[in-house]
Each structure stands twice: as structure tokens, then as C-alpha cells.
Tab-separated table of C-alpha atoms and ligand atoms in Angstrom:
chain	number	residue	atom	x	y	z
X	1	UNK	CA	21.512	2.022	2.746
X	2	UNK	CA	19.562	5.125	1.705
X	3	UNK	CA	18.880	7.949	4.163
X	4	UNK	CA	15.291	9.131	4.841
X	5	UNK	CA	16.055	12.225	2.743
X	6	UNK	CA	17.223	10.094	-0.197
X	7	UNK	CA	14.176	7.829	0.134
X	8	UNK	CA	11.926	10.882	0.210
X	9	UNK	CA	13.554	12.422	-2.846
X	10	UNK	CA	13.183	9.121	-4.718
X	11	UNK	CA	9.430	9.069	-3.894
X	12	UNK	CA	8.992	12.680	-5.010
X	13	UNK	CA	10.892	12.020	-8.256
X	14	UNK	CA	8.812	8.913	-8.893
X	15	UNK	CA	5.459	10.614	-8.264
X	16	UNK	CA	6.407	13.791	-10.127
X	17	UNK	CA	7.575	11.497	-12.909
X	18	UNK	CA	6.745	7.983	-14.137
X	19	UNK	CA	4.419	6.958	-11.299
X	20	UNK	CA	2.397	10.157	-11.711
X	21	UNK	CA	1.989	9.238	-15.392
X	22	UNK	CA	0.914	5.650	-14.523
X	23	UNK	CA	-1.564	6.931	-11.933
X	24	UNK	CA	-2.899	9.494	-14.433
X	25	UNK	CA	-3.405	6.821	-17.091
X	26	UNK	CA	-5.304	4.509	-14.737
X	27	UNK	CA	-7.275	7.201	-12.895
X	28	UNK	CA	-10.799	6.228	-13.938
X	29	UNK	CA	-10.096	2.530	-13.298
X	30	UNK	CA	-8.567	3.305	-9.898
X	31	UNK	CA	-11.500	5.437	-8.808
X	32	UNK	CA	-13.851	2.605	-9.674
X	33	UNK	CA	-11.720	0.037	-7.824
X	34	UNK	CA	-11.558	2.302	-4.749
X	35	UNK	CA	-15.259	3.145	-4.647
X	36	UNK	CA	-15.928	1.117	-1.472
X	37	UNK	CA	-13.190	2.670	0.633
X	38	UNK	CA	-13.906	6.163	-0.699
X	39	UNK	CA	-17.478	6.047	0.587
X	40	UNK	CA	-16.304	4.819	3.998
X	41	UNK	CA	-13.573	7.463	4.224
X	42	UNK	CA	-15.979	10.300	3.410
X	43	UNK	CA	-18.415	8.979	5.996
X	44	UNK	CA	-15.663	9.000	8.641
X	45	UNK	CA	-14.334	12.465	7.652
X	46	UNK	CA	-17.875	13.902	7.901
X	47	UNK	CA	-16.912	17.162	6.179
X	48	UNK	CA	-19.473	19.915	6.699
X	49	UNK	CA	-20.540	22.932	4.637
X	50	UNK	CA	-18.292	25.922	5.306
X	51	UNK	CA	-15.235	23.896	6.380
X	52	UNK	CA	-11.737	24.406	4.955
X	53	UNK	CA	-10.101	21.120	3.901
X	54	UNK	CA	-6.605	20.142	2.805
X	55	UNK	CA	-6.598	17.103	0.468
X	56	UNK	CA	-3.034	15.765	0.806
X	57	UNK	CA	-1.665	13.838	-2.180
X	58	UNK	CA	-4.884	14.700	-4.026
X	59	UNK	CA	-3.798	13.048	-7.285
X	60	UNK	CA	-6.155	13.799	-10.171
X	61	UNK	CA	-8.664	15.471	-7.838
X	62	UNK	CA	-11.426	12.838	-7.584
X	63	UNK	CA	-11.656	13.244	-3.814
X	64	UNK	CA	-11.093	17.018	-4.021
X	65	UNK	CA	-14.147	17.242	-6.261
X	66	UNK	CA	-16.265	15.391	-3.714
X	67	UNK	CA	-14.838	17.539	-0.899
X	68	UNK	CA	-15.688	20.711	-2.852
X	69	UNK	CA	-19.305	19.549	-3.008
X	70	UNK	CA	-19.296	18.752	0.719
X	71	UNK	CA	-17.874	22.126	1.833
X	72	UNK	CA	-20.226	23.992	-0.532
X	73	UNK	CA	-19.975	27.595	-1.609
X	74	UNK	CA	-19.134	28.819	1.912
X	75	UNK	CA	-16.171	26.443	2.337
X	76	UNK	CA	-12.878	25.828	0.609
X	77	UNK	CA	-10.735	22.876	-0.384
X	78	UNK	CA	-7.047	22.907	-1.277
X	79	UNK	CA	-5.693	19.938	-3.252
X	80	UNK	CA	-1.981	19.438	-2.660
X	81	UNK	CA	0.181	17.107	-4.702
X	82	UNK	CA	3.794	16.786	-5.765
X	83	UNK	CA	2.955	15.545	-9.282
X	84	UNK	CA	2.533	18.260	-11.914
X	85	UNK	CA	0.789	15.779	-14.236
X	86	UNK	CA	-1.820	14.910	-11.618
X	87	UNK	CA	-2.277	18.522	-10.517
X	88	UNK	CA	-2.944	19.471	-14.156
X	89	UNK	CA	-5.654	16.779	-14.372
X	90	UNK	CA	-7.164	17.950	-11.072
X	91	UNK	CA	-7.213	21.599	-12.197
X	92	UNK	CA	-8.966	20.643	-15.419
X	93	UNK	CA	-11.466	18.489	-13.539
X	94	UNK	CA	-12.437	21.296	-11.164
X	95	UNK	CA	-12.083	24.191	-13.593
X	96	UNK	CA	-14.622	26.827	-12.593
X	97	UNK	CA	-15.290	25.369	-9.135
X	98	UNK	CA	-14.697	28.494	-7.068
X	99	UNK	CA	-14.167	26.774	-3.729
X	100	UNK	CA	-11.306	24.492	-4.913
X	101	UNK	CA	-7.690	25.319	-5.641
X	102	UNK	CA	-4.593	23.223	-6.258
X	103	UNK	CA	-0.959	23.535	-5.245
X	104	UNK	CA	1.886	21.515	-6.702
X	105	UNK	CA	4.153	21.129	-3.671
X	106	UNK	CA	5.735	18.617	-1.313
X	107	UNK	CA	3.496	18.104	1.734
X	108	UNK	CA	6.541	17.666	3.961
X	109	UNK	CA	7.768	21.212	3.326
X	110	UNK	CA	4.781	23.223	2.020
X	111	UNK	CA	4.128	26.335	4.127
X	112	UNK	CA	0.746	27.979	4.620
X	113	UNK	CA	0.555	31.564	5.926
X	114	UNK	CA	-1.403	30.594	9.059
X	115	UNK	CA	-3.226	27.652	10.694
X	116	UNK	CA	-6.259	27.581	8.393
X	117	UNK	CA	-7.576	24.035	7.866
X	118	UNK	CA	-10.441	22.329	9.688
X	119	UNK	CA	-9.739	18.939	8.112
X	120	UNK	CA	-6.600	17.203	6.868
X	121	UNK	CA	-7.953	14.628	4.425
X	122	UNK	CA	-6.187	12.032	2.295
X	123	UNK	CA	-7.042	8.950	0.282
X	124	UNK	CA	-3.755	7.011	0.130
X	125	UNK	CA	-1.594	10.150	-0.181
X	126	UNK	CA	0.355	10.194	3.112
X	127	UNK	CA	2.532	7.054	3.062
X	128	UNK	CA	5.330	8.394	0.869
X	129	UNK	CA	7.280	10.640	3.260
X	130	UNK	CA	10.942	9.777	4.011
X	131	UNK	CA	10.549	11.381	7.456
X	132	UNK	CA	6.818	10.984	8.228
X	133	UNK	CA	7.039	12.610	11.687
X	134	UNK	CA	8.561	15.770	10.188
X	135	UNK	CA	6.037	15.766	7.325
X	136	UNK	CA	2.999	15.386	9.616
X	137	UNK	CA	4.476	17.999	11.999
X	138	UNK	CA	4.708	20.355	9.024
X	139	UNK	CA	1.065	19.675	8.084
X	140	UNK	CA	0.042	20.060	11.742
X	141	UNK	CA	1.209	23.705	11.580
X	142	UNK	CA	-1.430	24.366	8.899
X	143	UNK	CA	-4.298	23.039	11.060
X	144	UNK	CA	-6.668	25.027	13.257
X	145	UNK	CA	-6.353	23.948	16.886
X	146	UNK	CA	-9.874	22.426	16.844
X	147	UNK	CA	-9.209	20.673	13.523
X	148	UNK	CA	-9.101	16.977	12.711
X	149	UNK	CA	-7.448	14.455	10.426
X	150	UNK	CA	-9.042	11.692	8.350
X	151	UNK	CA	-7.139	9.479	5.950
X	152	UNK	CA	-7.123	6.036	4.393
X	153	UNK	CA	-3.951	3.941	4.152
X	154	UNK	CA	-3.355	0.337	3.187
X	155	UNK	CA	-2.908	-2.352	5.824
X	156	UNK	CA	-0.051	-4.813	5.166
X	157	UNK	CA	0.393	-6.653	1.840
X	158	UNK	CA	-0.469	-9.906	3.672
X	159	UNK	CA	-3.917	-8.428	4.341
X	160	UNK	CA	-4.297	-7.227	0.751
X	161	UNK	CA	-4.570	-10.163	-1.670
X	162	UNK	CA	-5.202	-7.663	-4.503
X	163	UNK	CA	-1.455	-6.989	-4.228
X	164	UNK	CA	-0.154	-10.334	-2.941
X	165	UNK	CA	-1.854	-12.544	-5.560
X	166	UNK	CA	-0.414	-10.762	-8.642
X	167	UNK	CA	2.928	-10.119	-6.912
X	168	UNK	CA	3.473	-13.802	-6.112
X	169	UNK	CA	2.562	-14.746	-9.699
X	170	UNK	CA	4.987	-12.199	-11.168
X	171	UNK	CA	7.767	-13.355	-8.833
X	172	UNK	CA	7.767	-16.738	-10.599
X	173	UNK	CA	9.044	-14.887	-13.694
X	174	UNK	CA	10.736	-11.623	-12.656
X	175	UNK	CA	14.228	-11.771	-11.062
X	176	UNK	CA	14.304	-11.001	-7.312
X	177	UNK	CA	13.713	-7.315	-6.574
X	178	UNK	CA	14.370	-5.298	-3.391
X	179	UNK	CA	11.424	-5.011	-0.970
X	180	UNK	CA	11.036	-1.825	1.106
X	181	UNK	CA	12.017	-2.026	4.791
X	182	UNK	CA	9.322	-1.478	7.483
X	183	UNK	CA	10.319	2.177	8.048
X	184	UNK	CA	10.677	3.028	4.357
X	185	UNK	CA	8.094	5.080	2.450
X	186	UNK	CA	5.716	3.340	0.057
X	187	UNK	CA	2.055	2.348	-0.317
X	188	UNK	CA	2.210	-0.204	2.547
X	189	UNK	CA	4.367	1.861	4.930
X	190	UNK	CA	1.383	2.579	7.234
X	191	UNK	CA	0.203	-1.017	7.637
X	192	UNK	CA	1.350	-1.154	11.273
X	193	UNK	CA	-1.108	0.887	13.349
X	194	UNK	CA	1.349	1.125	16.278
X	195	UNK	CA	3.886	2.798	13.976
X	196	UNK	CA	1.270	5.221	12.621
X	197	UNK	CA	0.162	6.059	16.185
X	198	UNK	CA	3.772	6.899	17.053
X	199	UNK	CA	4.191	9.043	13.915
X	200	UNK	CA	0.980	11.008	14.463
X	201	UNK	CA	1.466	11.625	18.178
X	202	UNK	CA	5.129	12.646	17.743
X	203	UNK	CA	3.947	15.057	15.024
X	204	UNK	CA	1.465	16.681	17.442
X	205	UNK	CA	-1.845	14.959	16.610
X	206	UNK	CA	-3.899	13.478	19.441
X	207	UNK	CA	-5.892	10.323	20.101
X	208	UNK	CA	-5.459	8.519	16.752
X	209	UNK	CA	-8.184	5.961	16.064
X	210	UNK	CA	-7.985	3.102	13.553
X	211	UNK	CA	-10.951	1.455	11.920
X	212	UNK	CA	-10.222	-1.639	9.859
X	213	UNK	CA	-12.191	-1.533	6.631
X	214	UNK	CA	-12.285	-4.579	4.359
X	215	UNK	CA	-13.655	-4.274	0.856
X	216	UNK	CA	-13.426	-5.768	-2.619
X	217	UNK	CA	-11.303	-4.239	-5.362
X	218	UNK	CA	-13.165	-4.659	-8.661
X	219	UNK	CA	-11.242	-4.631	-11.934
X	220	UNK	CA	-13.052	-4.763	-15.269
X	221	UNK	CA	-11.951	-7.372	-17.782
X	222	UNK	CA	-10.500	-10.867	-17.901
X	223	UNK	CA	-7.127	-12.371	-18.836
X	224	UNK	CA	-4.443	-9.916	-19.935
X	225	UNK	CA	-6.820	-6.935	-19.710
X	226	UNK	CA	-7.435	-7.696	-16.049
X	227	UNK	CA	-3.714	-8.342	-15.420
X	228	UNK	CA	-2.842	-4.933	-16.849
X	229	UNK	CA	-5.599	-3.258	-14.836
X	230	UNK	CA	-4.381	-4.808	-11.558
X	231	UNK	CA	-0.753	-3.921	-12.326
X	232	UNK	CA	-1.791	-0.342	-13.209
X	233	UNK	CA	-2.995	0.298	-9.655
X	234	UNK	CA	-0.594	-1.709	-7.498
X	235	UNK	CA	3.173	-1.663	-6.853
X	236	UNK	CA	3.711	-4.371	-9.436
X	237	UNK	CA	3.423	-1.752	-12.188
X	238	UNK	CA	6.624	-0.118	-10.983
X	239	UNK	CA	8.457	-3.450	-10.795
X	240	UNK	CA	7.383	-4.502	-14.293
X	241	UNK	CA	8.209	-1.098	-15.737
X	242	UNK	CA	11.929	-1.806	-15.317
X	243	UNK	CA	11.806	-5.294	-16.918
X	244	UNK	CA	12.652	-6.214	-20.531
X	245	UNK	CA	9.564	-6.571	-22.750
X	246	UNK	CA	9.696	-10.407	-22.929
X	247	UNK	CA	9.903	-10.734	-19.113
X	248	UNK	CA	7.074	-8.215	-18.715
X	249	UNK	CA	4.861	-10.179	-21.142
X	250	UNK	CA	5.550	-13.493	-19.342
X	251	UNK	CA	4.907	-11.886	-15.943
X	252	UNK	CA	1.586	-10.423	-17.124
X	253	UNK	CA	0.573	-13.854	-18.469
X	254	UNK	CA	1.410	-15.406	-15.058
X	255	UNK	CA	-0.649	-12.685	-13.332
X	256	UNK	CA	-3.579	-13.305	-15.722
X	257	UNK	CA	-3.504	-17.027	-14.801
X	258	UNK	CA	-3.415	-16.239	-11.078
X	259	UNK	CA	-6.473	-13.988	-11.431
X	260	UNK	CA	-8.689	-16.683	-12.955
X	261	UNK	CA	-10.030	-17.962	-9.586
X	262	UNK	CA	-10.993	-14.375	-8.679
X	263	UNK	CA	-12.873	-13.665	-11.921
X	264	UNK	CA	-16.661	-13.402	-11.725
X	265	UNK	CA	-18.876	-12.315	-14.653
X	266	UNK	CA	-16.067	-10.608	-16.589
X	267	UNK	CA	-14.698	-8.811	-13.566
X	268	UNK	CA	-11.790	-9.555	-11.221
X	269	UNK	CA	-12.742	-9.232	-7.565
X	270	UNK	CA	-9.903	-9.234	-5.022
X	271	UNK	CA	-10.034	-8.682	-1.249
X	272	UNK	CA	-8.503	-5.487	0.135
X	273	UNK	CA	-8.044	-4.056	3.621
X	274	UNK	CA	-7.290	-0.531	4.797
X	275	UNK	CA	-7.045	1.525	7.953
X	276	UNK	CA	-9.384	4.482	8.193
X	277	UNK	CA	-7.424	6.754	10.504
X	278	UNK	CA	-8.802	9.707	12.431
X	279	UNK	CA	-7.166	12.002	14.975
X	280	UNK	CA	-7.612	15.437	16.462
X	281	UNK	CA	-5.139	18.294	16.147
X	282	UNK	CA	-4.693	18.983	19.825
T	301	LIG	C1	-1.621	6.564	-4.289
T	301	LIG	S1	-1.741	8.162	-4.972
T	301	LIG	C2	-3.325	8.706	-4.371
T	301	LIG	C3	-3.873	9.861	-5.156
T	301	LIG	C4	-5.260	10.346	-4.733
T	301	LIG	N1	-5.319	10.704	-3.339
T	301	LIG	C5	-6.299	9.311	-5.058
T	301	LIG	O1	-6.775	8.613	-4.142
T	301	LIG	O2	-6.641	9.158	-6.245
T	301	LIG	C6	-0.609	9.045	-3.921
T	301	LIG	C7	-0.543	10.530	-4.218
T	301	LIG	O3	0.312	11.164	-3.262
T	301	LIG	C8	1.120	12.104	-3.950
T	301	LIG	N2	2.336	12.349	-3.164
T	301	LIG	C9	3.345	11.474	-2.895
T	301	LIG	N3	4.279	12.074	-2.131
T	301	LIG	C10	3.847	13.349	-1.906
T	301	LIG	C11	4.381	14.454	-1.182
T	301	LIG	N4	5.548	14.372	-0.534
T	301	LIG	N5	3.682	15.607	-1.165
T	301	LIG	C12	2.496	15.719	-1.827
T	301	LIG	N6	1.950	14.710	-2.530
T	301	LIG	C13	2.615	13.531	-2.565
T	301	LIG	C14	1.385	11.457	-5.294
T	301	LIG	O4	1.823	12.356	-6.283
T	301	LIG	C15	0.036	10.818	-5.589
T	301	LIG	O5	-0.817	11.680	-6.291
């Protein structure tokens, strides 16, 4: 069994490696698919002009760009991510935007000179820590005492057919693969709100609140195009990556078949469910 440190290092290596590349390649498609939850998350975060925001696991900077607009010229936003590929995309995207800067670093160990942030913000960037209590405690040190946290994380795979439908189809072709345990890092590690409450409160945050937000993930295309789009965003991409080409092709064909009932007017529409999590610093 792997230790939390080993699990963490594997996540960092994956994101600052092949998964960062996959995410970079599917960035525009992902942003479109996540449009519904992004709007709801920004509404909850309610970032104001002049605030200083930390965008944790900022990826290619789509949310950092929006945050930079929200804080305006009197505020500041720092995008933090472990992936050099994604940080490079984010820097290019916001080139010349004075109030945004990017740091390639691990959120669980990054050190800021003083408590400086009003808002800890993240769209799906905080579920990959081997020791989440230690990581959030580290981020807590960077927060002003009157600050707040606002992030989106996936609920369980059972509540996210956009993952379950293609996964079940692929499993008819791909040999059995290990599934992460309930305490292991990964996109669905924060599905249990009781666990997230424990993590946040042990890390020093107060009064966590969870709002269930259900939305539709929209993927352009039909057949194999849609199958590849769905696999580009979800965990299935990682599983297929390690398969021989013939198995991968058969699995994608099985996924394409499974998506037919969810295809409307040239677009695949699959149900998704997230937690919008908010908490105060003290
Ligand atoms: C699912 S992606 C979300 C990216 C971005 N927030 C978005 O919504 O487009 C998760 C992000 O978290 C980053 N990440 C994972 N572990 C991290 C860590 N320990 N420290 C900083 N960033 C991390 C990944 O590199 C990746 O960009």
C-alpha cells in the first residue's frame, strides 16, 4: 500500500507530466463543459474589486483570468499550479495583465511571506493532496484572518454519470484496473462532505458549508469525436493512456455507443454534480 507521501508525489508527477499535457490539450473543451459550474462558483465566491485571491490548481488560467477582472486594477490574483505546461499556458493567456501572476509550486508546501490572501479559490484544483489536512493547513497560513475559501469539487462518481457512463462502457473492454481508496487523492476524493468538513476544520478553516450543484456537461460532437472529448476531461483518459492501441480503440468505440442515448443535436449532454464549498478562515 502506498503512503500519503507516495500518493502525493504520484499526483504531482502526473500533473506536472502527462495529465498536465492532456488537460492542456483539452482546455477549451473543458472550459466549455464546465461553464455551468464556473458561473455558480464565481457567484458563491463573490470576489470584489481590490481583493487579493489565490487560485489553487489554476491550470491554464481560465478562472484566474476571470478573477483578475473581478479584482480589478486595485486587486491582485496569484495563480498557483504544479504543472509547468499549464502555468506556461496561463502566463501566455494573461500576459500584460498587471494584477495577475503565476507560481509553479506545490500547494501543500508553497510558502508566502505573510498572510496576504482574502480569498482561497479553486475550480477542481484541491482534491489531489496526499495529506489534505497538511496541505490546507499550509494554505491557511497564507490567508488573512478575515479571509474566506470558495472551491468546487466533484461529488461521488455515482452522482456523476458523465464519468460513470463512459467508465462502465470502457470496463467491458479494458482489463480490471485499480480504483482509488476513499482517502486517496484524485478527482473524486472530496465527494464525501463529512470527510471534507473534517479536513477543512482540522486545517484551521471554520464553518464549512456545502451547496450541491447539479448541471449538464456538454461535449461537442457525436460518435468517436464525442467519446474522445469525454475521455479527455475525465479519469478514463488516464486509464486508456496505458492500454495497447487496439484495446484503446475498442474501448473508445464502446464509449461512443454508450453515449448515443445522451446525444442531442450533435452534442453529448451528461448529468454532473459538484459541491460548492465555502468556509471562513477563522
Ligand atoms: C482538474 S485540474 C483543474 C485546473 C483548473 N482549476 C481548471 O478548472 O481549469 C487540477 C489542477 O490542479 C493542479 N494540481 C494538482 N495537484 C496540485 C498541487 N499539489 N499543487 C498545485 N496544483 C496542483 C493540476 O496541475 C491541475 O492544473
